[in-house]
Coordinates of C-alpha atoms in Angstrom, one line a residue:
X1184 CA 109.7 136.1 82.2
X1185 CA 106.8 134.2 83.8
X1186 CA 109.1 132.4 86.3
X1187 CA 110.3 135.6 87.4
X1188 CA 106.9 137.5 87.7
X1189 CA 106.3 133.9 89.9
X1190 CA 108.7 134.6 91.8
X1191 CA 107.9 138.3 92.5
X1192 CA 104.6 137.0 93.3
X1193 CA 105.7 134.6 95.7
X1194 CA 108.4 137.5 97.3
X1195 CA 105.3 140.2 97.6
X1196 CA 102.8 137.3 99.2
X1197 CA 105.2 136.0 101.9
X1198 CA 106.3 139.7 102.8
X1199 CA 102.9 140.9 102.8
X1200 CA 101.8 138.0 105.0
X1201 CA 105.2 138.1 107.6
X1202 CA 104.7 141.3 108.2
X1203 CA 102.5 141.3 111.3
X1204 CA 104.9 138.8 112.4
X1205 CA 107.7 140.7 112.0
X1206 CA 105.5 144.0 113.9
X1207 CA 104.9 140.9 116.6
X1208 CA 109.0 140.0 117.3
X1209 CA 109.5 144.2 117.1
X1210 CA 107.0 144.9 119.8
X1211 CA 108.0 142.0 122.1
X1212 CA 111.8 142.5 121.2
X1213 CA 111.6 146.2 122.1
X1214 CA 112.7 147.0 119.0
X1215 CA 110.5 149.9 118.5
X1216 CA 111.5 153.6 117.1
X1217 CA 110.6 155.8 120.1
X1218 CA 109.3 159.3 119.4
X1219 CA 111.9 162.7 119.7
X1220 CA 111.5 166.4 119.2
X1221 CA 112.8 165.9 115.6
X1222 CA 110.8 163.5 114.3
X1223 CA 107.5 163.0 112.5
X1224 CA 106.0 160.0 113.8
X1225 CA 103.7 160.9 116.8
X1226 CA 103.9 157.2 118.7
X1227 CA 106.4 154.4 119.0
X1228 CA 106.6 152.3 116.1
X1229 CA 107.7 148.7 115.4
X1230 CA 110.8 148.8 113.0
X1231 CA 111.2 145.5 111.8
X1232 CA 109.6 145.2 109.2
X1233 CA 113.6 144.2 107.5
X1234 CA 112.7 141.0 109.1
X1235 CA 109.2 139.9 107.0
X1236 CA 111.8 140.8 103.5
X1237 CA 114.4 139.0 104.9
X1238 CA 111.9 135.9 105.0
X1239 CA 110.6 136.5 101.5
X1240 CA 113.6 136.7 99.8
X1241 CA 114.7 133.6 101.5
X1242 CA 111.7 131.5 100.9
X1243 CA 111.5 132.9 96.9
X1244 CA 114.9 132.1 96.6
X1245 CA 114.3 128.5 98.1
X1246 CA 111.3 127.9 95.3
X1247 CA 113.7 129.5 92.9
X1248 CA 116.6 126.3 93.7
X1249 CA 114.2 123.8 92.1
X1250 CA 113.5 125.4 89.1
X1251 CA 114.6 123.7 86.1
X1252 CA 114.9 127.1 84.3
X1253 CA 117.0 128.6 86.9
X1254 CA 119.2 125.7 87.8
X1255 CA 122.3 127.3 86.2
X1256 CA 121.9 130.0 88.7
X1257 CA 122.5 127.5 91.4
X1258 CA 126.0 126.1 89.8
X1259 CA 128.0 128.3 92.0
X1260 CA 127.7 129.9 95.6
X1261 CA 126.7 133.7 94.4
X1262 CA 122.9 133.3 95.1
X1263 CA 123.3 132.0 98.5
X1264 CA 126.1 134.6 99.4
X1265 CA 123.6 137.8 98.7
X1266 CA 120.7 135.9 100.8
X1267 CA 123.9 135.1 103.7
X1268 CA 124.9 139.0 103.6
X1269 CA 121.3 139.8 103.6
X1270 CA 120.2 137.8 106.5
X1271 CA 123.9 139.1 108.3
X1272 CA 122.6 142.8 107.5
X1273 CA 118.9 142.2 108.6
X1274 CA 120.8 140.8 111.6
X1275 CA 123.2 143.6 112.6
X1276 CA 119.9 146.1 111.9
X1277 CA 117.7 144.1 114.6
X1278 CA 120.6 144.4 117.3
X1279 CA 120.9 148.3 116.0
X1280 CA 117.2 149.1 116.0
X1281 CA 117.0 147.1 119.5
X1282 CA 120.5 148.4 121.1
X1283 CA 121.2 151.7 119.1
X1284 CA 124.7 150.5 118.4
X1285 CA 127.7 153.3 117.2
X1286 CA 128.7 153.9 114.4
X1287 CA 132.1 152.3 114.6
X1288 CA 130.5 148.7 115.3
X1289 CA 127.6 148.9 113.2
X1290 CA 130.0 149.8 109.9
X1291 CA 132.4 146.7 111.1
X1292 CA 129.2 144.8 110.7
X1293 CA 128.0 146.4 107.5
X1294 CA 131.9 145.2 105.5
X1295 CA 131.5 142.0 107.5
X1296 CA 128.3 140.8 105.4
X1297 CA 129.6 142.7 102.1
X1298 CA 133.2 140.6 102.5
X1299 CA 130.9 137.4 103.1
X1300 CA 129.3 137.7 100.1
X1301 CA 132.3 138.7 98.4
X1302 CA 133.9 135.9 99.5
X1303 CA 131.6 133.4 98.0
X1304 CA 132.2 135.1 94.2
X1305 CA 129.9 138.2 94.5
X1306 CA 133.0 140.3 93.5
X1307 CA 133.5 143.7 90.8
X1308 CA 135.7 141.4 88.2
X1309 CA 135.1 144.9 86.0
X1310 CA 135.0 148.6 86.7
X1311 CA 132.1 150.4 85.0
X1312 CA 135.1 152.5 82.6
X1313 CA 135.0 150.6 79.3
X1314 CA 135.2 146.6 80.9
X1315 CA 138.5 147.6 82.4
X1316 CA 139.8 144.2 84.4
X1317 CA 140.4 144.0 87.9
X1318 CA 143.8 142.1 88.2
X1319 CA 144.5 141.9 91.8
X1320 CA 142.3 139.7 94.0
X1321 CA 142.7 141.5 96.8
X1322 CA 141.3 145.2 94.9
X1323 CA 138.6 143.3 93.6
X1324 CA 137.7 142.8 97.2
X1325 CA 138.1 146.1 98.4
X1326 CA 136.1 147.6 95.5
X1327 CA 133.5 145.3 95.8
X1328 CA 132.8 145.8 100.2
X1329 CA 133.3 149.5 99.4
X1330 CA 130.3 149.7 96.8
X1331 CA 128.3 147.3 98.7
X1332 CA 128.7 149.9 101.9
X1333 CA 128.1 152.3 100.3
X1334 CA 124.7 151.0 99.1
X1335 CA 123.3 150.4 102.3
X1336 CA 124.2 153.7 103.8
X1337 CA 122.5 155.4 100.5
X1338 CA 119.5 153.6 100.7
X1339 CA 119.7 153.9 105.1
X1340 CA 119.4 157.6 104.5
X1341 CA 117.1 157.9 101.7
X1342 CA 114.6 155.8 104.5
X1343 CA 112.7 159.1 106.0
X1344 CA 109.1 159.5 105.1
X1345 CA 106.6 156.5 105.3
X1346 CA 107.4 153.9 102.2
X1347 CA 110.0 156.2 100.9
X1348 CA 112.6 153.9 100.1
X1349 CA 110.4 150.8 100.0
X1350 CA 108.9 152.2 97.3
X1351 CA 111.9 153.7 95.4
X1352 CA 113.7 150.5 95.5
X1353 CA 110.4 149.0 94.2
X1354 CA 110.5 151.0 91.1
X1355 CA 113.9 151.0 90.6
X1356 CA 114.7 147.7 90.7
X1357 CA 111.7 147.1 88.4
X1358 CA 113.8 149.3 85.7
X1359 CA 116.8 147.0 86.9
X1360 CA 115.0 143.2 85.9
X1361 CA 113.8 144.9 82.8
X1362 CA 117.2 146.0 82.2
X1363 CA 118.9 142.8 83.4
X1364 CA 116.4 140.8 81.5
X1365 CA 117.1 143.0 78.2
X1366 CA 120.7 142.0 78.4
X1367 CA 120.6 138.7 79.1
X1368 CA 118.2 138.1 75.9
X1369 CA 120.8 140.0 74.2
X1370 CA 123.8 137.9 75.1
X1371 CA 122.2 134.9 75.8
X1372 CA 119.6 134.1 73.5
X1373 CA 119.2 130.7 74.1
X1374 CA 119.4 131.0 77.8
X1375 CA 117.4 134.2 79.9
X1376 CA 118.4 132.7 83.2
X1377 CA 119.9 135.0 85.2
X1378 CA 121.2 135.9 89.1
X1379 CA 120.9 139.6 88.6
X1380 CA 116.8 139.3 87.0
X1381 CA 116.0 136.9 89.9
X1382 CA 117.4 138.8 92.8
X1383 CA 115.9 142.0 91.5
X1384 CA 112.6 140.6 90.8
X1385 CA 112.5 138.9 94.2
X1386 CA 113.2 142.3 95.6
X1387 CA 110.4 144.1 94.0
X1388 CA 108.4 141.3 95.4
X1389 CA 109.4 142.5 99.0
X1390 CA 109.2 146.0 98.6
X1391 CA 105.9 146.1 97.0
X1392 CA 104.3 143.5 99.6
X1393 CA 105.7 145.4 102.7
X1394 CA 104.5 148.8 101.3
X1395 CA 100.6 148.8 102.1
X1396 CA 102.3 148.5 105.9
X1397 CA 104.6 151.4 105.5
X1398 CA 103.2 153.7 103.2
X1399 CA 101.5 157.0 105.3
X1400 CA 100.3 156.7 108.0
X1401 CA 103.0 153.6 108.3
X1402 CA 102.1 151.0 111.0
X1403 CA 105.5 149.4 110.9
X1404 CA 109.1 150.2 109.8
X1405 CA 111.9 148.4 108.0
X1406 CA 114.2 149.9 109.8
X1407 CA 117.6 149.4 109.8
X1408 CA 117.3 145.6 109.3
X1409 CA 115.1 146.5 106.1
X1410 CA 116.8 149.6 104.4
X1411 CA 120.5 147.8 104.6
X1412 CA 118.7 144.5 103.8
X1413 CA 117.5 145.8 100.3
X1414 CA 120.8 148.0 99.7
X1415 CA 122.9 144.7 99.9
X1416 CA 120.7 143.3 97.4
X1417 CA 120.5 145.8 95.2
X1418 CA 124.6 145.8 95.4
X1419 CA 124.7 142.3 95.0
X1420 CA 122.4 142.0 91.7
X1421 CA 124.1 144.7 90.3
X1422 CA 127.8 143.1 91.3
X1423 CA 126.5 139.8 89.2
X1424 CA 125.8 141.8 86.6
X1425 CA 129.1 142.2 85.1
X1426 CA 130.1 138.5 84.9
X1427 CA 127.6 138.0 82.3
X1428 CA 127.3 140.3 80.0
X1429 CA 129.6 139.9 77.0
X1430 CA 130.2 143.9 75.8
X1431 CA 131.6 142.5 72.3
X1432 CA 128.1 140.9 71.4
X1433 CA 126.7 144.5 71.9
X1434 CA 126.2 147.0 68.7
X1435 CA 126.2 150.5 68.1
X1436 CA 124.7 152.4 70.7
X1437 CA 123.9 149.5 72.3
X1438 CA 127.3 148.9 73.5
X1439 CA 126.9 151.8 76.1
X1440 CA 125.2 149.5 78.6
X1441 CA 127.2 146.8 78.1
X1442 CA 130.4 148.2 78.9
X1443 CA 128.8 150.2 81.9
X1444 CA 127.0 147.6 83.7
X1445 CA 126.6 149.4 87.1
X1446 CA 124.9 152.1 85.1
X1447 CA 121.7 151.6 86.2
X1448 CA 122.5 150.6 89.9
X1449 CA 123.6 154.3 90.2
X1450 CA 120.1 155.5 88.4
X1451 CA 118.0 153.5 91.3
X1452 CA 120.3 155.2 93.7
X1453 CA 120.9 158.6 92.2
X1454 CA 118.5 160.1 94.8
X1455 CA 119.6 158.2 97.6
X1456 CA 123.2 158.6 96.8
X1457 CA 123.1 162.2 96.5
X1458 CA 120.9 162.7 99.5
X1459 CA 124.0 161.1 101.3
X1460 CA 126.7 163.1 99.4
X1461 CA 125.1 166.4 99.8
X1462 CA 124.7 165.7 103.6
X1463 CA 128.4 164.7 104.0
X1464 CA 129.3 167.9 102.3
X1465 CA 127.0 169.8 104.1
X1466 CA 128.0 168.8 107.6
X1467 CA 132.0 168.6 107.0
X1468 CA 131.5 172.4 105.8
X1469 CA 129.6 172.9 108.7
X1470 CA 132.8 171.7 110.5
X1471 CA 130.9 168.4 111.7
X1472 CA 130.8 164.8 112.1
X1473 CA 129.4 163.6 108.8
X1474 CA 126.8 161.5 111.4
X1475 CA 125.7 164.6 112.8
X1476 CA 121.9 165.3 112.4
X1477 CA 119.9 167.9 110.2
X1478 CA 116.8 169.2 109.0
X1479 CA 118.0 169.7 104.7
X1480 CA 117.4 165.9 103.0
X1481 CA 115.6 165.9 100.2
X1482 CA 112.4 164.4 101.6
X1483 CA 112.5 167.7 104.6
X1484 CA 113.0 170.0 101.7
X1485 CA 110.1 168.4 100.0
X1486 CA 108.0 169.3 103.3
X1487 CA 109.1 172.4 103.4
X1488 CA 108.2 173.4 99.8
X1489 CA 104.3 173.0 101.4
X1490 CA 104.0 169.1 100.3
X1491 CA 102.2 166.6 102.5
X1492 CA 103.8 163.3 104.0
X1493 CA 102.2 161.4 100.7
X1494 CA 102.6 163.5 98.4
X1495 CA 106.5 164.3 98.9
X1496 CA 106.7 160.7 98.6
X1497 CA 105.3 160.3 95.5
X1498 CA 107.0 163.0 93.5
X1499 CA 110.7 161.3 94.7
X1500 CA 109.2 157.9 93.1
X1501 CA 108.2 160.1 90.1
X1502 CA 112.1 161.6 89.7
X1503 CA 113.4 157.9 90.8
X1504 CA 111.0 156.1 87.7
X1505 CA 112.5 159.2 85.5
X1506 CA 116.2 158.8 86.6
X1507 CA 115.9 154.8 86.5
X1508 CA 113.7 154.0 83.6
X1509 CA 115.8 156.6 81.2
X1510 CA 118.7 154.1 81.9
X1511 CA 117.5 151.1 81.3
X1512 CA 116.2 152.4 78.0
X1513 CA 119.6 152.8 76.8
X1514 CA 119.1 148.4 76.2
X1515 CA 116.4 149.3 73.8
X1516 CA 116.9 152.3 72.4
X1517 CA 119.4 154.9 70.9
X1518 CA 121.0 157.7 73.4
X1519 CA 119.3 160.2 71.0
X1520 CA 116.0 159.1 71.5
X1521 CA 116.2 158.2 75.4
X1522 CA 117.8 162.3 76.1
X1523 CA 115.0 164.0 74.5
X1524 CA 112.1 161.9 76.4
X1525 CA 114.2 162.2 79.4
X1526 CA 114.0 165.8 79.0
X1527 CA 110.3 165.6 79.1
X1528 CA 109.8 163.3 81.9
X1529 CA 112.2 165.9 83.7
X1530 CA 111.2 168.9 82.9
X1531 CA 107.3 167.2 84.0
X1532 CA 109.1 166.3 87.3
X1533 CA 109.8 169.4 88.0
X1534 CA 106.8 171.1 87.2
X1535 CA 105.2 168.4 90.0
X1536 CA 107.9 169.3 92.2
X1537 CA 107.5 173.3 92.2
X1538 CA 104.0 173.8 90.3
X1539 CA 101.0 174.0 91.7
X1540 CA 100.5 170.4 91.9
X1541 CA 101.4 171.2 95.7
X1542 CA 98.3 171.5 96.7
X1543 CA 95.9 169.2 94.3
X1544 CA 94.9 165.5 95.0
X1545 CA 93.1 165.0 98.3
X1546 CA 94.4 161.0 98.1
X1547 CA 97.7 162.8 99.0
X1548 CA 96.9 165.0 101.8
X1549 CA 97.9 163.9 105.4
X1550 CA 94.4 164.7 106.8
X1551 CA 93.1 162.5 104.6
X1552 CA 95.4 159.7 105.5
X1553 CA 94.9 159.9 109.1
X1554 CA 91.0 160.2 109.0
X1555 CA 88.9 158.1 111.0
X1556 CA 92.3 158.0 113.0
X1557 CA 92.9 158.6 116.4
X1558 CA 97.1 159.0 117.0
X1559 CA 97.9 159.3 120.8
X1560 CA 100.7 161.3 121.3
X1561 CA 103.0 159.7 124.4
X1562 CA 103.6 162.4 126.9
X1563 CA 107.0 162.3 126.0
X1564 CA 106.5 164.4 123.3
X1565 CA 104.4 166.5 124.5
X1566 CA 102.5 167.5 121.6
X1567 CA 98.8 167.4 120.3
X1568 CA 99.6 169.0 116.6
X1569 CA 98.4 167.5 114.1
X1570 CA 100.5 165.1 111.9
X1571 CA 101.1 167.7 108.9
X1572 CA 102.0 170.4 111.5
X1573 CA 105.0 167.7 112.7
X1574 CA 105.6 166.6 109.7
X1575 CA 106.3 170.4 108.2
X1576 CA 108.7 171.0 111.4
X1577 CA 110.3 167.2 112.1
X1578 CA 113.6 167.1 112.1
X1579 CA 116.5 164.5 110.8
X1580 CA 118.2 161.7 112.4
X1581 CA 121.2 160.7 112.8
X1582 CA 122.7 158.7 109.6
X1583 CA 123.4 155.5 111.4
X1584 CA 120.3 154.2 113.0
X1585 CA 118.1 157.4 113.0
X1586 CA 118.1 158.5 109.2
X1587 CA 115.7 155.3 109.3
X1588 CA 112.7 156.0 111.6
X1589 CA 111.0 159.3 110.5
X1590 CA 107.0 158.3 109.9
X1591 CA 103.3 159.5 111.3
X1592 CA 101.8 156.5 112.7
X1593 CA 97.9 156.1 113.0
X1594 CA 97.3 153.8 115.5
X1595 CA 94.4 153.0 118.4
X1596 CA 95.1 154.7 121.8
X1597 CA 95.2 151.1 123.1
X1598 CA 98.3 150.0 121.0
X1599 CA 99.7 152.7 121.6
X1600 CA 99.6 152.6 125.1
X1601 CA 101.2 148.9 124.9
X1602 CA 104.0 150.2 122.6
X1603 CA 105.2 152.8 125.1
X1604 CA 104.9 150.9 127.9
X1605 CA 107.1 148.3 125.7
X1606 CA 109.7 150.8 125.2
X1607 CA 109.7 152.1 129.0
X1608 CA 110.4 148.6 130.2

């Protein structure tokens, strides 16, 4: 356990300290998220912050290669294919976040990094229905680009408040190393090393040092680079996952986990994952393109219940801890016992979601956030409401390189004035 926490240490420093860097490359590269009627950000803002997680995960998993404990890891080509997918995705997001590429070309390069990682062994041997065997090569490589795709594009349109899914994949993949860990002890006892406990802790790492730079009023964004960056790992750990736990080891109630190892992948993502079904269903019953924009995700419908920027944000990491933590609990504990505090924690989610909790906690109020402030709106916009006024009426973007660049920005007129003049030119 301490080599890991090291690790997620190490993941959070580097990230934390890349960051300005990454803000750096963003501004000179242009690759800035200029302001529209719909969103909720008042100035241009640097969205490549995918970059500064993309350079912790590769130097923690660097530090992780000379490990003695880990070294078994290392026997085979699995750890290096997640961090070559990764640094493909962060890649393709850069280009995206710089160039606004379509649709078409951006998903080509989304199964691109998801076959590469396949192809060096990071592939579904087992589908989550009682360890039932994939026999053909070639489905086991479909399957596997498919889920990793769709990971990306859950977490890409989860990403639309200020360290919304930073944060959610921060405390979801904390109940995915515990979980992870938990098996590994259990069917390994002798041996805790694992591919899925060290990617996941190295993601935590990243998330949780990029956060204080993205979390309301954010002065940087992951953007596409960061929010398909951190679905591929998240894929990736949980792909791993199922070529080493041994179900027949597993007892009782016990067994559940083990013979549904992508169980708590889909936990982590349940909000992100319906976000992006509801919108595809919503949109294809509208009679359009499942691309098109709109104003009904979760985190708008959050604003519009009356919550701030913040505090919307928190309440989905509450219901994402709830979802993910109850799942992982299933390692420890009987299904019994797991439903009825489930319940609770639900039924306590709710009452935060639609109770008068609303209003409470001046931490969480936008005006607070942006005091001692001083956010100059580009005349573009044309706009001098305040940040919670925008943030109430924003609109969505589009799912491929829009649903990632919703925030409120609180920045000096000065940089400001350098960003837009950035973006101009």
């Amino acid at each position: 356990m301490r080599v890991y926490l090291l690790l997620m240490l190490v993941a959070a420093a580097v990230t934390f300290l890349t960051t300005p860097f990454a803000r750096w490359v963003a501004l000179k590269s242009s690759a800035i998220s200029a302001v529209r009627a719909r969103d909720v950000h008042l100035v241009p803002t640097p969205r490549l912050g995918g970059l500064a997680m993309l350079i912790g995960i590769v130097v923690s998993v660097l530090l992780a290669s000379q490990m003695p404990f880990l070294s078994g890891v290392f026997e085979d080509r699995q750890a290096w294919g997640i961090v070559g997918g990764a640094a493909i995705v962060c890649a393709l997001g850069w280009a995206d976040d710089k160039w606004d590429l379509d649709w078409v070309t951006k998903l080509a390069g989304q199964v691109l990094a998801a076959g590469f990682m396949a192809l060096q062994g990071v592939q579904l041997i087992t589908l989550p229905i009682a360890g039932t065997t994939i026999t053909s090569s070639r489905t086991s490589l479909v399957i596997t680009v498919l889920a990793v795709v769709v990971a990306m594009n859950a977490v890409n349109f989860v990403d639309g408040l200020d360290g919304l899914a930073a944060g959610i994949v921060a405390i979801g993949g904390a109940a995915f190393f515990l979980y992870t860990y938990g098996l590994t002890q259990q069917a390994n006892p002798e041996d805790f090393a694992s591919l899925a406990s060290l990617m996941m802790a190295v993601l935590v790492g990243v998330c949780v040092g990029f956060l204080p730079y993205n979390f309301h009023p954010a002065r940087i964004f992951m953007g596409d680079a960061g929010s398909m960056l951190i679905g591929l790992v998240m894929a990736g750990a949980a792909i791993t996952v199922t070529g080493n736990v041994q179900p027949d080891v597993m007892t009782g109630s016990q067994a559940l986990p083990a013979f549904i190892p992508l169980l708590l992948p889909v936990a982590v993502l349940m909000l992100p994952l319906l976000d992006m079904g509801l919108a595809v269903i919503r949109r294809l019953a509208a009679g359009k393109s499942p691309m098109a924009p709109d104003r009904m995700h979760l985190h708008h419908r959050m604003l519009a219940l009356g919550h701030s920027h913040r505090r919307a944000v928190v309440i989905l990491y509450v219901w994402t801890a709830v979802f993910a933590f109850s799942a992982a609990a299933l390692v420890q504990w009987d299904w019994e016992i797991v439903l009825i505090w489930t319940t609770v924690f639900v039924v306590l989610a709710l009452l935060a979601t639609l109770g008068p909790l609303r209003n409470r906690g001046r931490f969480l109020d936008d005006d607070v956030a942006l005091s001692g402030q001083t956010p100059k709106v580009p005349a573009a916009v044309g706009a001098a409401a305040p940040a919670t006024a925008v943030a109430q009426s924003a609109g969505d973007g589009a799912a491929d390189r829009h649903e990632t660049h919703h925030g409120t920005h609180g920045e000096n007129p000065a940089e400001a004035h350098v960003k837009t003049k950035e973006t101009v030119e």
